[in-house]
Coordinates of C-alpha atoms in Angstrom, one line a residue:
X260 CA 51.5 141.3 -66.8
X261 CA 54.0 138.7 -65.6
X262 CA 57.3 140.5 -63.9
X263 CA 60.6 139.1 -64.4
X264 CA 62.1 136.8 -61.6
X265 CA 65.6 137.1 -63.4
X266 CA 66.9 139.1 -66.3
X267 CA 68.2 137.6 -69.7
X268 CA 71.7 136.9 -70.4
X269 CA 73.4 138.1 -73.1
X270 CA 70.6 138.6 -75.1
X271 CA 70.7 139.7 -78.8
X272 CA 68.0 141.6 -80.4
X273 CA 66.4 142.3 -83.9
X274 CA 66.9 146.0 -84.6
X275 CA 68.3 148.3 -87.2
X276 CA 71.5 146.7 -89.6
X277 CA 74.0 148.8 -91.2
X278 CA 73.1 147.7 -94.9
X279 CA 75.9 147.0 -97.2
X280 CA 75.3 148.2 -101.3
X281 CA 72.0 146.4 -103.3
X282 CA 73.7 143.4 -105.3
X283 CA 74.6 144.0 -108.9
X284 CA 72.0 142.6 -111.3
X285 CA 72.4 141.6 -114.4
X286 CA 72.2 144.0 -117.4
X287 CA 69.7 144.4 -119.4
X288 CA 65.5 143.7 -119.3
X289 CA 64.1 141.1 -117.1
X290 CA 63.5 137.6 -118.1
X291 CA 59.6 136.9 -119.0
X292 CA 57.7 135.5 -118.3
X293 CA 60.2 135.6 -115.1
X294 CA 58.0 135.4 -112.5
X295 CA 56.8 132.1 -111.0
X296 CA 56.6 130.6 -114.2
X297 CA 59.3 130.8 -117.0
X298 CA 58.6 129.5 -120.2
X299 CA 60.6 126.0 -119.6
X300 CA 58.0 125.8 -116.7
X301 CA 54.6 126.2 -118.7
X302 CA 56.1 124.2 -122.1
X303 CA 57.1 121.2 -119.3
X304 CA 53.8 121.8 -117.8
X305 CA 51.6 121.4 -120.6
X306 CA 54.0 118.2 -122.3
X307 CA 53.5 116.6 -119.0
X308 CA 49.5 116.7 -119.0
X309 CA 49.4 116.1 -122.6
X310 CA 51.3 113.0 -121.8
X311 CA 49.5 112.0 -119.3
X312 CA 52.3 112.1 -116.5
X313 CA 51.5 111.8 -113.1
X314 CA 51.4 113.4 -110.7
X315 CA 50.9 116.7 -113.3
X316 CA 47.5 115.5 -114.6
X317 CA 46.2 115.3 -110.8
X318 CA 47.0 118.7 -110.2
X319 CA 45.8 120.2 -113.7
X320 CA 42.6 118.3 -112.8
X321 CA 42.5 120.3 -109.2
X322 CA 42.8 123.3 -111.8
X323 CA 40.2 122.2 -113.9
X324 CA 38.1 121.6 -111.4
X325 CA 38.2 125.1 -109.7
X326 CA 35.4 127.3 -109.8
X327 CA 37.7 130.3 -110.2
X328 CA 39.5 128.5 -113.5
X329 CA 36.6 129.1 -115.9
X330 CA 36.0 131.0 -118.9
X331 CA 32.8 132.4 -117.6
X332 CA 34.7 134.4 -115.1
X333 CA 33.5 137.9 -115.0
X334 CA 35.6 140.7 -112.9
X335 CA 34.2 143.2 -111.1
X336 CA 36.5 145.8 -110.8
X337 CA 36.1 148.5 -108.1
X338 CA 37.7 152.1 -107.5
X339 CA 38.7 151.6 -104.5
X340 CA 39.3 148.5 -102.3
X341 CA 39.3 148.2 -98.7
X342 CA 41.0 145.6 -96.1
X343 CA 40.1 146.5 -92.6
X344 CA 37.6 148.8 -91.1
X345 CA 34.0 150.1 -92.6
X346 CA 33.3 149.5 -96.3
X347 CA 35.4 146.4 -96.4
X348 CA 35.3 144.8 -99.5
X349 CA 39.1 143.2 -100.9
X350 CA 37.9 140.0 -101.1
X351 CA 36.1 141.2 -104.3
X352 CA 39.5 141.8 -105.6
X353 CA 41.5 138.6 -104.6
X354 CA 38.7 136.2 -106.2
X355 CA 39.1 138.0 -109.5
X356 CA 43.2 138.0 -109.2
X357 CA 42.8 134.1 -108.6
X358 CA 40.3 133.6 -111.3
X359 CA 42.7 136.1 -113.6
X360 CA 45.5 133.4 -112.7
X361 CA 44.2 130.3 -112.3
X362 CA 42.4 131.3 -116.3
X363 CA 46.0 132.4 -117.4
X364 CA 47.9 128.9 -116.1
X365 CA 44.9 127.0 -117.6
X366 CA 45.1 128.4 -120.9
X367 CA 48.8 127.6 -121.1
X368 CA 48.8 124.4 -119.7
X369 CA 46.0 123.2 -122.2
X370 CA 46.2 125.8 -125.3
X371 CA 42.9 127.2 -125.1
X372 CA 42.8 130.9 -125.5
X373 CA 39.2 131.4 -124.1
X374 CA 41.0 130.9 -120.9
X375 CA 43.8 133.3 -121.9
X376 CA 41.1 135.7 -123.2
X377 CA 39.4 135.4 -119.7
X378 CA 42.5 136.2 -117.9
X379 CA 43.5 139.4 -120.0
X380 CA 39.4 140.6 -119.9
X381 CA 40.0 140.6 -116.0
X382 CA 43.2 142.1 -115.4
X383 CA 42.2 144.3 -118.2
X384 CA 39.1 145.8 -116.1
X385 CA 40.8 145.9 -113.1
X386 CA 43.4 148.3 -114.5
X387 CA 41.2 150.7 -116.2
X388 CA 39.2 150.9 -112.6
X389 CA 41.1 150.6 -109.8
X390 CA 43.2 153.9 -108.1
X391 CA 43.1 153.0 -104.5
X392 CA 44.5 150.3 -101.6
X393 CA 42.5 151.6 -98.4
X394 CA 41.6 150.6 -94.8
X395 CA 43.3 150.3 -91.6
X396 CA 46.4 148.6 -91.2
X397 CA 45.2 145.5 -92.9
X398 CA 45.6 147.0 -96.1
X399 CA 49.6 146.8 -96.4
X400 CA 48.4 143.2 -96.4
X401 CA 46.1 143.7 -99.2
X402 CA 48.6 145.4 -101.3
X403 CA 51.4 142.7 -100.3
X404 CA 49.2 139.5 -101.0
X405 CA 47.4 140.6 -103.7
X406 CA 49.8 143.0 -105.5
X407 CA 52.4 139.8 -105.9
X408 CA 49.5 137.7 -107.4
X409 CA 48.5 139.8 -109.7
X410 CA 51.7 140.4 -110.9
X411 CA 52.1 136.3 -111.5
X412 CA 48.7 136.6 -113.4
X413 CA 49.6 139.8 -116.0
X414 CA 53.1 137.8 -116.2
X415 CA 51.6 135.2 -117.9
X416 CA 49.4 137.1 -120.3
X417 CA 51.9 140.0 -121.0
X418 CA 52.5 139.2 -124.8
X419 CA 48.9 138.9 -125.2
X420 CA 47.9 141.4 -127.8
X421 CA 44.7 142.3 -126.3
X422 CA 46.5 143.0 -122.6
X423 CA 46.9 146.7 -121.8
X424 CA 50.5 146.2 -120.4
X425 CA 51.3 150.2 -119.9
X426 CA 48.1 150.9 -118.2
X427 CA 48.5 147.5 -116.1
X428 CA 52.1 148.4 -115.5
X429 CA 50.9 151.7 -114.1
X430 CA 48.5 150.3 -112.2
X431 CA 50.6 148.0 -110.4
X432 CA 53.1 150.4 -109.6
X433 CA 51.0 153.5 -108.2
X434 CA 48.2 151.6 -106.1
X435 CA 50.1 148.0 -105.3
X436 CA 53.6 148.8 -104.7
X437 CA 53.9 152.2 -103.6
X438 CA 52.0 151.1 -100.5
X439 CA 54.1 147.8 -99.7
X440 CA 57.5 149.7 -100.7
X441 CA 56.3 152.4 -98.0
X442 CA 55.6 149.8 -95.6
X443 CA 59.0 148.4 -95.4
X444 CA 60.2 151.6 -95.0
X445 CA 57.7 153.1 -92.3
X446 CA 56.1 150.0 -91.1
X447 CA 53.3 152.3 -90.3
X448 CA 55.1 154.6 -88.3
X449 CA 55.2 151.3 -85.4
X450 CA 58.7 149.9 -84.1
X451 CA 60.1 147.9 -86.2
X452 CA 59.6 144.3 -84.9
X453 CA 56.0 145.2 -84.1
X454 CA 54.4 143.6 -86.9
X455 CA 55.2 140.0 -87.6
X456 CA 57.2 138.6 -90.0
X457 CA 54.5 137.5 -92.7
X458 CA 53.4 141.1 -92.9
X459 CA 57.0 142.1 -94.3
X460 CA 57.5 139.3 -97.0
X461 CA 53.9 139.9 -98.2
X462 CA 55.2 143.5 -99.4
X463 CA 59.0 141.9 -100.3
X464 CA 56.8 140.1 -103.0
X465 CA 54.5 143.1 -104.2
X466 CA 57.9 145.0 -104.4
X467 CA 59.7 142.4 -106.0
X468 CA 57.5 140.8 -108.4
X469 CA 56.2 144.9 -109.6
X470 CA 60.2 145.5 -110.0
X471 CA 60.4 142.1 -112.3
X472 CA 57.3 143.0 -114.1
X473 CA 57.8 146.4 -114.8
X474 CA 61.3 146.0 -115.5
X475 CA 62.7 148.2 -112.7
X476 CA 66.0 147.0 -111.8
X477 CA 66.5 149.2 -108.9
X478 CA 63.3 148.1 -107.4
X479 CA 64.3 144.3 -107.6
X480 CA 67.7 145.5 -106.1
X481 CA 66.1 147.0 -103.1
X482 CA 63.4 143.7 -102.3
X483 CA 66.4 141.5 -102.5
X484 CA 68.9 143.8 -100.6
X485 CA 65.8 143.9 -98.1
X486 CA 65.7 139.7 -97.9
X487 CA 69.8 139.9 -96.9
X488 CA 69.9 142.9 -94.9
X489 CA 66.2 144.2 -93.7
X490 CA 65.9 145.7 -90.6
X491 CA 62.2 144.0 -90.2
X492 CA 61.1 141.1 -89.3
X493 CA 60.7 139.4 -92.8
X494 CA 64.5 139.3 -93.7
X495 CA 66.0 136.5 -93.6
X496 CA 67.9 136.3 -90.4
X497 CA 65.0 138.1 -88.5
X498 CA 62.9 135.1 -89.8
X499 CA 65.0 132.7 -89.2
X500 CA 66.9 133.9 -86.4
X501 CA 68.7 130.6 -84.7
X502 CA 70.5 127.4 -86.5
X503 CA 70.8 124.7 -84.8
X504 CA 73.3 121.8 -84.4
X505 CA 71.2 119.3 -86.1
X506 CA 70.6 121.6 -88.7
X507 CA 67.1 122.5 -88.5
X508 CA 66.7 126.6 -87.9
X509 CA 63.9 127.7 -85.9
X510 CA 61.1 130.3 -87.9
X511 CA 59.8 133.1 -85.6
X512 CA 56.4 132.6 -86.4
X513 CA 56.7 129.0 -85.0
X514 CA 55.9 130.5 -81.7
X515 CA 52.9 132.5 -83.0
X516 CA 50.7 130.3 -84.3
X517 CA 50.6 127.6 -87.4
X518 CA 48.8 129.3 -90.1
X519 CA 50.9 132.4 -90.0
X520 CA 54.4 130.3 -89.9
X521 CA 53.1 128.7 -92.9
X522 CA 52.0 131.7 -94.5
X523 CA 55.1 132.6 -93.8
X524 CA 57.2 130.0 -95.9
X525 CA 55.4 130.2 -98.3
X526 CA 55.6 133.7 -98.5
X527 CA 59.5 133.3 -98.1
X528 CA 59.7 130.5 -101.2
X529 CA 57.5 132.6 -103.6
X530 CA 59.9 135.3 -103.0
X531 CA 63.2 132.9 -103.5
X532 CA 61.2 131.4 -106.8
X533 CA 60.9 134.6 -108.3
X534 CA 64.2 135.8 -107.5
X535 CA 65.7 132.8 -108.9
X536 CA 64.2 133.2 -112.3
X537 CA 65.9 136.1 -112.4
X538 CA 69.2 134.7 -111.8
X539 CA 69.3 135.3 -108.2
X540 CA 70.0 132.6 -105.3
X541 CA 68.3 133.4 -102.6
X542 CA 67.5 129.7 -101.9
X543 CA 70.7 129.0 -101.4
X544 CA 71.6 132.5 -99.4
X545 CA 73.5 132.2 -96.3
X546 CA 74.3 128.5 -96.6
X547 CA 71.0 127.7 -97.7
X548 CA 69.4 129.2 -94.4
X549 CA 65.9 129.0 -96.2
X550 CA 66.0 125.3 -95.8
X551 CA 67.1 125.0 -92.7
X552 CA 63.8 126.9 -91.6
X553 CA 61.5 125.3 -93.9
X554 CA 62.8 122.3 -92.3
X555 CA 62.0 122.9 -89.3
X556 CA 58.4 124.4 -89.9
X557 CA 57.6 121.1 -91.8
X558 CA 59.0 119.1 -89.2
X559 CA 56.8 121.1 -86.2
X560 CA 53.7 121.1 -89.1
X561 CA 53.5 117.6 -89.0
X562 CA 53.7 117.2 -85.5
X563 CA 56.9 116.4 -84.4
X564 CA 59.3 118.1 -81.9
X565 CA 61.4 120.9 -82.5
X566 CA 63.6 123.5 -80.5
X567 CA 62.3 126.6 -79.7
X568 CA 64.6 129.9 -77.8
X569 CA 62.3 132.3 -76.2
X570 CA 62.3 135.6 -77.4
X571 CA 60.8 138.5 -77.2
X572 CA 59.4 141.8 -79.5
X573 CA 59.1 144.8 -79.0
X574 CA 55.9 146.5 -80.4
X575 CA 54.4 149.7 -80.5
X576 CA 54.0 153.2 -82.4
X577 CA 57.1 155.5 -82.9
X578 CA 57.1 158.2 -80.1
X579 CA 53.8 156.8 -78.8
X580 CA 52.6 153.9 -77.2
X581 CA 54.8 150.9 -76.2
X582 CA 54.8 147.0 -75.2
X583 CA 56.5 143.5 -75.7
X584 CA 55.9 140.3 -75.7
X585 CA 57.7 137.2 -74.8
X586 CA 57.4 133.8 -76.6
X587 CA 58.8 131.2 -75.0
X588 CA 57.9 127.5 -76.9
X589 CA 56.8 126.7 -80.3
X590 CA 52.6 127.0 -80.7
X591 CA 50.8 124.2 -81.2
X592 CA 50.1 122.5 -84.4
X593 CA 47.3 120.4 -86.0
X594 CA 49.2 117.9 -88.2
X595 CA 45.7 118.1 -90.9
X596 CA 46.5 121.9 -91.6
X597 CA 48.1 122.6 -94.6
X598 CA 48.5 125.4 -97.1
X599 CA 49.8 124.6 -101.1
X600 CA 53.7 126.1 -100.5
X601 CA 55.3 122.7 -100.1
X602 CA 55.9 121.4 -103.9
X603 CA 57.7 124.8 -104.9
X604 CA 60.1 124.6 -101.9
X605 CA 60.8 120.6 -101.9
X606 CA 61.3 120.8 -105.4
X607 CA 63.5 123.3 -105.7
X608 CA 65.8 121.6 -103.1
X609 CA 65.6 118.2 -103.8
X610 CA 65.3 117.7 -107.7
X611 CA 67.5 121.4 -109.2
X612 CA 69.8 121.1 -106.5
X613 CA 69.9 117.4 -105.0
X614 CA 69.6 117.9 -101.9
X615 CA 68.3 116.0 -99.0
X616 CA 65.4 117.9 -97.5
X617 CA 62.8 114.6 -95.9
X618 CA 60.5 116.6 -94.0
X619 CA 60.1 118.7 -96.7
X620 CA 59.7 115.5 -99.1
X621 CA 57.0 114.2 -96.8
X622 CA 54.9 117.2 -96.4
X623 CA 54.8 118.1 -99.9
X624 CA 53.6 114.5 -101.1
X625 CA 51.4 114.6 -97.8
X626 CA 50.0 117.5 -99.1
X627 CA 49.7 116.6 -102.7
X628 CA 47.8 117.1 -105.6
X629 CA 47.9 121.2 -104.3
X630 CA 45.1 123.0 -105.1
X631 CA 44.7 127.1 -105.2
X632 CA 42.0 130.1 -104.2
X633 CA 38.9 128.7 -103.3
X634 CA 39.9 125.1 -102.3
X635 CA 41.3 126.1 -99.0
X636 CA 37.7 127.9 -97.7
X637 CA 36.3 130.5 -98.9
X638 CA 38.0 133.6 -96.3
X639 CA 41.4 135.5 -97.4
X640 CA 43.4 132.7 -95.8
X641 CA 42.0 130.0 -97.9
X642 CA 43.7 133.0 -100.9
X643 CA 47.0 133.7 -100.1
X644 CA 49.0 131.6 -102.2
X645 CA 48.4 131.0 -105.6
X646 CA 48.8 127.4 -105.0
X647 CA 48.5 124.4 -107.7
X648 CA 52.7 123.5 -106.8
X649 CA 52.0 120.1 -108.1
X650 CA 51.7 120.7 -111.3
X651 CA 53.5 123.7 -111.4
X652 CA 56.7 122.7 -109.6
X653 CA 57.0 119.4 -110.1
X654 CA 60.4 118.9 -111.8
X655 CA 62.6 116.1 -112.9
X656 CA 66.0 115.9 -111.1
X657 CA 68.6 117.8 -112.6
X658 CA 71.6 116.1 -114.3
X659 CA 75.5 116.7 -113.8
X660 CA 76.6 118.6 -111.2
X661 CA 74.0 117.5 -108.5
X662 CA 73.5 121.8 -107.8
X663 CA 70.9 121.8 -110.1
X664 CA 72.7 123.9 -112.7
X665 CA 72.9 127.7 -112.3
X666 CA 70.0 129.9 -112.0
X667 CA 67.5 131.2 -114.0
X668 CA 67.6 132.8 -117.3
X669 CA 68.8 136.1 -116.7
X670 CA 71.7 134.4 -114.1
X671 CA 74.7 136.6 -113.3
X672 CA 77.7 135.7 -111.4
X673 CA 77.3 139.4 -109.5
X674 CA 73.5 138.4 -108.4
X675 CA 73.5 134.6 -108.0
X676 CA 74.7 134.1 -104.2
X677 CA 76.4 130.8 -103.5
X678 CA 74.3 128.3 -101.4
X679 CA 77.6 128.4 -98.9
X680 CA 79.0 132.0 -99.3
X681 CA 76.3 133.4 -96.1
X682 CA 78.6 134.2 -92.8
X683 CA 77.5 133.5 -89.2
X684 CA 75.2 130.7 -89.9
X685 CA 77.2 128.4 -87.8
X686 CA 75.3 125.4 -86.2
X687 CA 73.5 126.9 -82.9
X688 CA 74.0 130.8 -83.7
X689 CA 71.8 133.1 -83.2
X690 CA 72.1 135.4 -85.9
X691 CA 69.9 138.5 -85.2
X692 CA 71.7 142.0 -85.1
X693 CA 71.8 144.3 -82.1
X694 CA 68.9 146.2 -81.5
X695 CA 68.9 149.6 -82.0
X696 CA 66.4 152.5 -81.5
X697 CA 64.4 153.1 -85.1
X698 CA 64.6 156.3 -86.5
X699 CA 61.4 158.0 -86.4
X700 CA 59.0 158.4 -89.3
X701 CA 58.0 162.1 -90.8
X702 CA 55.1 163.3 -89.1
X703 CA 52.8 162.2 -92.3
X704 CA 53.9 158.6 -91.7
X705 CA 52.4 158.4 -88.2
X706 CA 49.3 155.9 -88.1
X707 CA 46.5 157.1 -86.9
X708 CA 44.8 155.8 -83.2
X709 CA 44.3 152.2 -83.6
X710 CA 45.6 151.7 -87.0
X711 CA 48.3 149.7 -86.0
X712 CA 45.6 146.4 -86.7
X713 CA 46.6 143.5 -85.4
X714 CA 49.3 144.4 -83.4
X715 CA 47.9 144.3 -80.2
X716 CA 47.5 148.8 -80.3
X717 CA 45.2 148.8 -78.1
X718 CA 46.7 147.3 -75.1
X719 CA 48.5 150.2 -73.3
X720 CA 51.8 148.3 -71.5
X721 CA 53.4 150.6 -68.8
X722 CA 56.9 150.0 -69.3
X723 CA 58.8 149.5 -72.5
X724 CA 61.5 146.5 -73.1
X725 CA 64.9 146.8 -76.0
X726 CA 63.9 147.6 -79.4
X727 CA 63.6 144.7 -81.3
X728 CA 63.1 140.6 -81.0
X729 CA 65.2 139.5 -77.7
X730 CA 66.4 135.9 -77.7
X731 CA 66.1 135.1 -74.2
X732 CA 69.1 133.2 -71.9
X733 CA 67.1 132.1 -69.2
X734 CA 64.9 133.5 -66.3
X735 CA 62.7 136.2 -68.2
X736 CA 59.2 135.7 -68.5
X737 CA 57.5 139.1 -69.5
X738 CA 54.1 138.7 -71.2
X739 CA 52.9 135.4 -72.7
X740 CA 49.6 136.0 -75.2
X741 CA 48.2 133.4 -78.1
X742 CA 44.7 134.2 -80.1
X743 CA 44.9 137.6 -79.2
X744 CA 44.5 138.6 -83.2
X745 CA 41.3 138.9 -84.9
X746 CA 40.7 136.3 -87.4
X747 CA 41.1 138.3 -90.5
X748 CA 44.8 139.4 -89.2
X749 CA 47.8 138.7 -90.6

């Protein structure tokens, strides 16, 4: 442990936020399919291919050419799946999910049912089997990543009359999201900055793409209240905690390592894509503080120089064991690496709301034709995103007003936040709240030894710094850690 030679000044911290009311929705059942794809999206889809338009016929061909996108797909469904620890075996379930997708978008895009068929046969057995999410820590990440996706995939074959959508529903709901909706609440009975931002926004989606599917209003007003106002580090202004003058705003992850920042926005534009096919802007939230960060990640991504503040989080089991750490400069970055999140956030920026957005505009065609599951290696990394943005994001630039035209089908005035109505996003703020101490979990809650994963648990600190992420003024330099997660780790 490195000792301080100075203290911070006037440091502000990522704690707990006095939350305001959920936002009002609009009335009546979801839009569907309202998930990452609305209708408009799979009928311009297919029209493009069938017209031969590029660049939508290279990326149906990185579909096509996907082992996980054929009809021969069998599942194989298990009781119970496990992320983390002895018995591990979710890896199983994320290769069917993308082969239940990847089928589903196929079969759409082109008009052959056997891919439809294939789709609805998988989700189908998966539903009928499955009861349990289980494993150490890693498994809020299971439930997270792989909750959201299979939402997408039953969203796209909901109407199909062989698809058990009760028993699917039920499904989702009792093993998917009551573990993800838990986790933003409990966090696993650890402080709540002491798991990193990805980790949050992976159950934001399972919680908001369950409450789209399953038509649960309330539970789509609780992921999106938690986006504004969440006391962890996956809302938005824990994420993306300082704007700076030239209009770039730094992601917290950024000092972490690359993968997980990108994980990360990717993470973050899923959530804003299905949002806004429900009529809600969460692009454009806080003076469009989403771009501002994706920005600056695809800036830093491809190499070039960014600002960084140090900070610090504190980590660490309620009423048990304690620590922080202190980042002080933006990780290092292979300009090669990429992930398939870019063409969903560029286009969304630059062709429904004409804006400019050039970093994002050169990663995404740096990046292109985007590919899914299985073309980005074969571990859970290479599956975390559903992927194939070129063709399924690529958009012509929206006429009149130059905003892209209001949101998505089910817009309401009440939902839909204006892209400039966010406060205290001024140019070099740092916008995280005061920390404060976290209440503590009921005794059930409490993880067991060890089970906070990844989180460093089993490094004993002797002292214990301010609840929370701590932008640092100058002078503090308390612990300073990079591959200290196992590989699988989120």
């Amino acid at each position: 442990m490195l000792k301080a030679a100075g203290v911070a000044a006037g440091a502000v911290g990522i704690g707990t936020a006095v939350l305001p009311a959920a936002p009002a929705l609009a009335a009546g059942a979801h839009a569907h399919p309202g998930l990452l794809h609305t209708r408009a999206d799979l009928d311009r889809m297919a029209a493009k291919v069938k017209a031969g338009a590029a660049p939508y016929t290279a990326g149906f061909a990185k579909l096509t050419a996907n082992r996980h996108a054929q009809s021969g797909w069998t599942a194989n469904p298990q009781t119970t799946v496990i992320r983390g620890g002895d018995g591990q075996n979710y890896g199983i379930l994320f290769r069917d999910v993308h082969a239940a997708y990847q089928n589903a978008l196929r079969g759409h895009v082109s008009g052959e049912d056997a891919h439809l068929d294939t789709a609805v046969a998988i989700l189908n057995a998966w539903s009928a089997k499955l009861t349990t999410i289980g494993g150490n820590a890693d498994r809020f990440l299971c439930a997270g990543l792989q909750g959201y996706q299979i939402a997408n995939a039953a969203e796209l074959v909901r109407d199909h009359p062989d698809f058990e959508l009760g028993r699917f529903q039920e499904m989702l709901t009792k093993v998917f999201a009551s573990v993800s909706d838990d986790f933003l609440v409990r966090h696993n009975g650890a402080v709540v900055s002491n798991y990193w931002t990805n980790w949050d926004l992976a159950a934001m989606c399972c919680v908001l793409a369950t409450g789209i599917f399953c038509d649960d209003r309330d539970q789509v007003a609780r992921a999106v209240e938690y986006f504004k106002h969440g006391e962890g580090l996956g809302s938005i202004r824990n994420a993306i905690p300082v704007v700076h003058e030239d209009g770039l705003a730094e992601w917290l992850e950024a000092g972490r390592d690359q993968g997980h920042a990108l994980l990360g926005v990717g993470l973050m534009g899923t959530f804003c894509e299905m949002a806004w096919n429900q009529g809600v802007d969460l692009y454009g939230y806080d003076d469009s503080r989403f771009l501002k960060g994706a920005q600056y990640v695809a800036k830093w991504a491809m190499g070039g120089d960014v600002p960084f503040t140090a900070n610090t989080r504190k980590k660490g089991a309620i009423n048990g064991w304690s620590g922080s750490e202190t980042v002080t400069e933006a990780a290092p970055v292979d300009p090669a690496m990429t992930r398939p999140i870019w063409a969903m956030i560029a286009n969304h920026y630059t062709k429904r709301r004409g804006l400019p957005a050039s970093y994002l505009t050169r990663i995404a065609a740096k990046s292109a034709p985007e590919g899914g599951g299985g073309d980005y290696g074969p571990n859970s990394g290479g599956y975390d995103q559903l992927g194939f943005g070129t063709l399924a994001f690529t958009r012509d630039k929206a006429t009149g007003t130059g905003t892209g035209g209001s949101p998505g089908p089910a817009a309401s005035g009440a939902a839909s936040t204006a892209a400039g109505s966010g406060a205290g996003s001024a140019s070099g703020s740092d916008a995280r709240p005061q920390p404060a101490t976290p209440s503590s979990p009921s005794a059930s809650a409490s993880p067991a030894t060890g089970d906070l994963a990844a989180t460093g648990s089993s490094e004993i600190l002797g002292w214990t710094a301010a609840t929370g992420v701590t932008a640092l003024a100058g002078g503090l330099l308390l612990l300073r850690r990079r591959g200290r997660v196992r590989g699988e780790s989120r």
